Amino acid sequence: MKASIQFRRGHLLLPPVRIEHRRSSSPMMAIDTGARITLITPRVAEEVGLDWAAVGPRVQLVGVTGVTNAVEVQLKRVFLMGLGVDNVRAICYPLPPRLGLDGILGLNFLQYFNLDINHDTETVTVERSAHSA
Amino acid sequence: MDTVDIPKVLKKHPEEWLLFEVLERDELDRPIQGRLLYHGTSRDELHEVAMEKLCPDNYIVFTGDPIPPDLVVVL
């Protein structure tokens, strides 16, 4: 099954995303093929019913501006354009308030899909990868 | 509280955060019908409303550009 959405060339890729945990929520999450792991903010964790402060090991989060500690969590199910993946690892860490973002979709989640980012047609097409079988 | 057409409501509130309780999604899982629970400029206020309502299915969206033009962001 393939699914496509439009995007604006040069802007973030913000596909329909839904996190199912104790509750379901569709936050603002960007596709980031340079991130090894998915990230959600503590607010999103609370909104889906995840007690992030009580779970998960502390991990080191390394970015271009430095190293910090974060909490690792596991989300029961995450959907990308209606296509779901179970038990998705994520880092729980706040993003700067000025950003209109609630998280990023990293390669640990994106590996379950083949992504076709077509800048000519400004279309992202997603289908399940063989890895998801 | 009235059920609204979500894409239409988004156009009425540029540069804002909005919170909906989702009642219907399309084939791509995009929310299309729901109840508007919050709109404004504060993600913190939206979070407070979300935690007060605890809806089974939320849609949280920012209708502006997520990265302000004076910021350089490397994700």
mmCIF file of C-alpha atoms in Angstrom:
data_model
loop_
_atom_site.group_PDB
_atom_site.id
_atom_site.type_symbol
_atom_site.label_atom_id
_atom_site.label_comp_id
_atom_site.label_asym_id
_atom_site.label_seq_id
_atom_site.Cartn_x
_atom_site.Cartn_y
_atom_site.Cartn_z
ATOM 1 C CA MET A 1 0.000 0.000 0.000
ATOM 2 C CA LYS A 2 1.291 3.435 -0.960
ATOM 3 C CA ALA A 3 0.236 6.784 0.434
ATOM 4 C CA SER A 4 1.157 10.254 -0.802
ATOM 5 C CA ILE A 5 0.932 13.766 0.537
ATOM 6 C CA GLN A 6 1.937 17.175 -0.753
ATOM 7 C CA PHE A 7 4.650 19.322 0.794
ATOM 8 C CA ARG A 8 6.194 22.723 0.050
ATOM 9 C CA ARG A 9 9.632 22.585 -1.498
ATOM 10 C CA GLY A 10 12.303 23.743 0.958
ATOM 11 C CA HIS A 11 10.044 23.353 3.981
ATOM 12 C CA LEU A 12 9.922 20.647 6.641
ATOM 13 C CA LEU A 13 8.223 17.374 5.791
ATOM 14 C CA LEU A 14 5.257 17.185 8.159
ATOM 15 C CA PRO A 15 3.235 14.075 7.337
ATOM 16 C CA PRO A 16 0.118 12.873 9.149
ATOM 17 C CA VAL A 17 1.431 11.101 12.253
ATOM 18 C CA ARG A 18 -0.505 9.430 15.033
ATOM 19 C CA ILE A 19 0.859 8.001 18.262
ATOM 20 C CA GLU A 20 -1.219 5.372 20.027
ATOM 21 C CA HIS A 21 -0.302 4.668 23.610
ATOM 22 C CA ARG A 22 -2.810 4.922 26.441
ATOM 23 C CA ARG A 23 -4.426 7.693 24.405
ATOM 24 C CA SER A 24 -4.084 8.619 20.758
ATOM 25 C CA SER A 25 -2.618 11.893 19.562
ATOM 26 C CA SER A 26 -1.539 13.397 16.248
ATOM 27 C CA PRO A 27 1.249 15.862 17.058
ATOM 28 C CA MET A 28 3.468 17.996 14.799
ATOM 29 C CA MET A 29 6.375 15.721 13.856
ATOM 30 C CA ALA A 30 8.884 16.225 11.063
ATOM 31 C CA ILE A 31 10.587 13.565 8.970
ATOM 32 C CA ASP A 32 14.329 13.680 9.709
ATOM 33 C CA THR A 33 16.407 11.154 7.770
ATOM 34 C CA GLY A 34 19.510 12.425 9.587
ATOM 35 C CA ALA A 35 18.264 11.385 13.022
ATOM 36 C CA ARG A 36 18.973 7.849 14.151
ATOM 37 C CA ILE A 37 16.084 7.777 16.593
ATOM 38 C CA THR A 38 12.632 9.268 16.947
ATOM 39 C CA LEU A 39 12.115 12.080 19.430
ATOM 40 C CA ILE A 40 8.991 13.288 21.210
ATOM 41 C CA THR A 41 8.665 16.121 23.680
ATOM 42 C CA PRO A 42 7.631 15.466 27.301
ATOM 43 C CA ARG A 43 4.342 17.259 26.548
ATOM 44 C CA VAL A 44 3.488 14.754 23.821
ATOM 45 C CA ALA A 45 4.468 11.883 26.114
ATOM 46 C CA GLU A 46 1.993 13.141 28.707
ATOM 47 C CA GLU A 47 -0.693 13.733 26.090
ATOM 48 C CA VAL A 48 -0.575 10.082 24.986
ATOM 49 C CA GLY A 49 -0.575 8.887 28.609
ATOM 50 C CA LEU A 50 3.084 7.992 28.969
ATOM 51 C CA ASP A 51 4.618 8.615 32.385
ATOM 52 C CA TRP A 52 7.991 9.463 30.879
ATOM 53 C CA ALA A 53 9.605 10.533 34.144
ATOM 54 C CA ALA A 54 9.006 7.115 35.690
ATOM 55 C CA VAL A 55 10.167 4.934 32.807
ATOM 56 C CA GLY A 56 13.098 4.359 30.585
ATOM 57 C CA PRO A 57 16.832 4.490 30.962
ATOM 58 C CA ARG A 58 18.734 7.724 30.683
ATOM 59 C CA VAL A 59 20.593 7.981 27.417
ATOM 60 C CA GLN A 60 23.051 10.452 26.005
ATOM 61 C CA LEU A 61 21.629 12.607 23.254
ATOM 62 C CA VAL A 62 24.238 13.930 20.854
ATOM 63 C CA GLY A 63 23.431 16.763 18.476
ATOM 64 C CA VAL A 64 25.381 19.299 16.467
ATOM 65 C CA THR A 65 25.415 21.677 19.420
ATOM 66 C CA GLY A 66 26.527 19.235 22.106
ATOM 67 C CA VAL A 67 25.701 16.299 24.340
ATOM 68 C CA THR A 68 22.932 16.055 26.933
ATOM 69 C CA ASN A 69 20.959 13.405 28.826
ATOM 70 C CA ALA A 70 17.467 12.296 27.822
ATOM 71 C CA VAL A 71 14.939 9.568 28.666
ATOM 72 C CA GLU A 72 14.298 6.615 26.397
ATOM 73 C CA VAL A 73 10.668 5.479 26.068
ATOM 74 C CA GLN A 74 8.738 2.960 23.999
ATOM 75 C CA LEU A 75 5.553 3.929 22.179
ATOM 76 C CA LYS A 76 2.970 1.198 21.624
ATOM 77 C CA ARG A 77 2.202 2.169 18.044
ATOM 78 C CA VAL A 78 3.067 4.997 15.686
ATOM 79 C CA PHE A 79 1.263 5.594 12.390
ATOM 80 C CA LEU A 80 2.713 7.385 9.375
ATOM 81 C CA MET A 81 0.005 8.307 6.892
ATOM 82 C CA GLY A 82 -2.127 5.481 8.270
ATOM 83 C CA LEU A 83 0.623 2.842 8.204
ATOM 84 C CA GLY A 84 1.448 1.597 11.707
ATOM 85 C CA VAL A 85 4.586 0.337 13.431
ATOM 86 C CA ASP A 86 4.465 -1.346 16.851
ATOM 87 C CA ASN A 87 6.777 -0.704 19.801
ATOM 88 C CA VAL A 88 8.675 2.311 18.571
ATOM 89 C CA ARG A 89 11.660 3.471 20.634
ATOM 90 C CA ALA A 90 11.872 7.198 21.138
ATOM 91 C CA ILE A 91 13.814 9.762 23.073
ATOM 92 C CA CYS A 92 11.774 12.061 25.286
ATOM 93 C CA TYR A 93 13.336 15.507 25.295
ATOM 94 C CA PRO A 94 11.994 19.074 25.044
ATOM 95 C CA LEU A 95 12.406 21.024 21.835
ATOM 96 C CA PRO A 96 12.901 24.801 21.844
ATOM 97 C CA PRO A 97 9.546 26.529 22.479
ATOM 98 C CA ARG A 98 9.935 28.789 19.449
ATOM 99 C CA LEU A 99 9.736 25.787 17.145
ATOM 100 C CA GLY A 100 6.276 24.717 16.051
ATOM 101 C CA LEU A 101 7.268 21.090 16.429
ATOM 102 C CA ASP A 102 6.386 18.294 18.845
ATOM 103 C CA GLY A 103 8.947 15.779 17.668
ATOM 104 C CA ILE A 104 10.907 14.194 14.854
ATOM 105 C CA LEU A 105 10.615 10.868 13.081
ATOM 106 C CA GLY A 106 14.042 9.248 12.985
ATOM 107 C CA LEU A 107 15.513 6.300 11.118
ATOM 108 C CA ASN A 108 14.544 3.721 13.760
ATOM 109 C CA PHE A 109 10.952 4.392 12.654
ATOM 110 C CA LEU A 110 11.498 5.414 9.021
ATOM 111 C CA GLN A 111 13.352 2.139 8.272
ATOM 112 C CA TYR A 112 9.958 0.447 8.066
ATOM 113 C CA PHE A 113 9.051 2.532 5.025
ATOM 114 C CA ASN A 114 10.364 3.380 1.601
ATOM 115 C CA LEU A 115 10.157 7.127 1.221
ATOM 116 C CA ASP A 116 10.063 8.846 -2.147
ATOM 117 C CA ILE A 117 10.589 12.588 -1.745
ATOM 118 C CA ASN A 118 9.843 14.142 -5.112
ATOM 119 C CA HIS A 119 10.829 17.812 -5.188
ATOM 120 C CA ASP A 120 9.488 18.308 -8.716
ATOM 121 C CA THR A 121 5.957 17.336 -7.798
ATOM 122 C CA GLU A 122 6.327 18.366 -4.119
ATOM 123 C CA THR A 123 5.059 14.944 -3.109
ATOM 124 C CA VAL A 124 6.134 12.454 -0.464
ATOM 125 C CA THR A 125 5.129 8.869 -1.150
ATOM 126 C CA VAL A 126 5.380 6.224 1.527
ATOM 127 C CA GLU A 127 5.089 2.458 1.318
ATOM 128 C CA ARG A 128 6.093 -0.286 3.721
ATOM 129 C CA SER A 129 9.644 -1.533 3.317
ATOM 130 C CA ALA A 130 10.584 -5.207 3.158
ATOM 131 C CA HIS A 131 12.089 -4.634 6.607
ATOM 132 C CA SER A 132 8.599 -4.195 8.057
ATOM 133 C CA ALA A 133 7.424 -7.678 7.041
ATOM 134 C CA MET B 1 -19.618 21.633 21.545
ATOM 135 C CA ASP B 2 -20.060 21.671 17.759
ATOM 136 C CA THR B 3 -18.463 19.252 15.350
ATOM 137 C CA VAL B 4 -16.352 21.147 12.825
ATOM 138 C CA ASP B 5 -14.654 20.555 9.498
ATOM 139 C CA ILE B 6 -11.008 20.540 10.594
ATOM 140 C CA PRO B 7 -9.331 21.716 7.325
ATOM 141 C CA LYS B 8 -11.710 24.713 7.199
ATOM 142 C CA VAL B 9 -11.012 25.663 10.811
ATOM 143 C CA LEU B 10 -7.246 25.503 10.226
ATOM 144 C CA LYS B 11 -7.542 28.185 7.525
ATOM 145 C CA LYS B 12 -9.330 30.513 9.953
ATOM 146 C CA HIS B 13 -6.491 30.447 12.486
ATOM 147 C CA PRO B 14 -3.141 31.214 10.849
ATOM 148 C CA GLU B 15 0.014 31.178 12.988
ATOM 149 C CA GLU B 16 -1.726 29.444 15.877
ATOM 150 C CA TRP B 17 -1.642 26.177 17.785
ATOM 151 C CA LEU B 18 -4.919 24.250 17.638
ATOM 152 C CA LEU B 19 -6.187 21.255 19.575
ATOM 153 C CA PHE B 20 -9.035 19.097 18.314
ATOM 154 C CA GLU B 21 -10.797 16.050 19.618
ATOM 155 C CA VAL B 22 -10.833 13.877 16.496
ATOM 156 C CA LEU B 23 -14.104 12.260 15.465
ATOM 157 C CA GLU B 24 -13.236 11.221 11.903
ATOM 158 C CA ARG B 25 -10.081 10.660 9.840
ATOM 159 C CA ASP B 26 -9.553 10.172 6.121
ATOM 160 C CA GLU B 27 -7.792 7.265 4.397
ATOM 161 C CA LEU B 28 -4.368 8.827 5.094
ATOM 162 C CA ASP B 29 -5.192 9.154 8.792
ATOM 163 C CA ARG B 30 -5.624 12.920 8.490
ATOM 164 C CA PRO B 31 -8.176 14.317 10.945
ATOM 165 C CA ILE B 32 -11.176 15.731 9.060
ATOM 166 C CA GLN B 33 -13.998 16.070 11.607
ATOM 167 C CA GLY B 34 -13.723 16.968 15.257
ATOM 168 C CA ARG B 35 -14.303 19.397 18.085
ATOM 169 C CA LEU B 36 -12.100 22.452 18.511
ATOM 170 C CA LEU B 37 -10.827 22.486 22.105
ATOM 171 C CA TYR B 38 -8.162 25.201 21.934
ATOM 172 C CA HIS B 39 -6.689 27.764 19.589
ATOM 173 C CA GLY B 40 -4.057 30.323 20.451
ATOM 174 C CA THR B 41 -0.367 31.035 20.369
ATOM 175 C CA SER B 42 0.718 29.009 23.381
ATOM 176 C CA ARG B 43 1.679 25.350 23.115
ATOM 177 C CA ASP B 44 1.818 25.311 26.935
ATOM 178 C CA GLU B 45 -1.808 26.435 27.238
ATOM 179 C CA LEU B 46 -2.822 23.859 24.642
ATOM 180 C CA HIS B 47 -1.092 21.188 26.703
ATOM 181 C CA GLU B 48 -3.017 22.251 29.806
ATOM 182 C CA VAL B 49 -6.319 21.897 27.940
ATOM 183 C CA ALA B 50 -5.277 18.514 26.521
ATOM 184 C CA MET B 51 -4.410 17.220 29.982
ATOM 185 C CA GLU B 52 -7.683 18.560 31.391
ATOM 186 C CA LYS B 53 -9.844 16.978 28.658
ATOM 187 C CA LEU B 54 -7.891 13.719 28.190
ATOM 188 C CA CYS B 55 -9.651 12.948 24.908
ATOM 189 C CA PRO B 56 -9.103 9.465 23.474
ATOM 190 C CA ASP B 57 -7.921 10.934 20.156
ATOM 191 C CA ASN B 58 -6.267 14.357 19.871
ATOM 192 C CA TYR B 59 -5.015 16.363 16.918
ATOM 193 C CA ILE B 60 -2.415 19.006 17.690
ATOM 194 C CA VAL B 61 -1.324 21.312 14.917
ATOM 195 C CA PHE B 62 0.551 24.567 14.392
ATOM 196 C CA THR B 63 -0.721 26.470 11.367
ATOM 197 C CA GLY B 64 2.339 28.672 10.855
ATOM 198 C CA ASP B 65 5.805 27.799 9.648
ATOM 199 C CA PRO B 66 7.265 25.561 12.382
ATOM 200 C CA ILE B 67 10.650 27.224 11.995
ATOM 201 C CA PRO B 68 10.569 31.025 12.347
ATOM 202 C CA PRO B 69 12.420 32.796 9.487
ATOM 203 C CA ASP B 70 15.062 34.255 11.817
ATOM 204 C CA LEU B 71 16.088 30.822 13.129
ATOM 205 C CA VAL B 72 18.518 28.372 11.608
ATOM 206 C CA VAL B 73 17.622 24.858 12.682
ATOM 207 C CA VAL B 74 19.563 21.649 12.176
ATOM 208 C CA LEU B 75 17.477 18.683 13.235
#
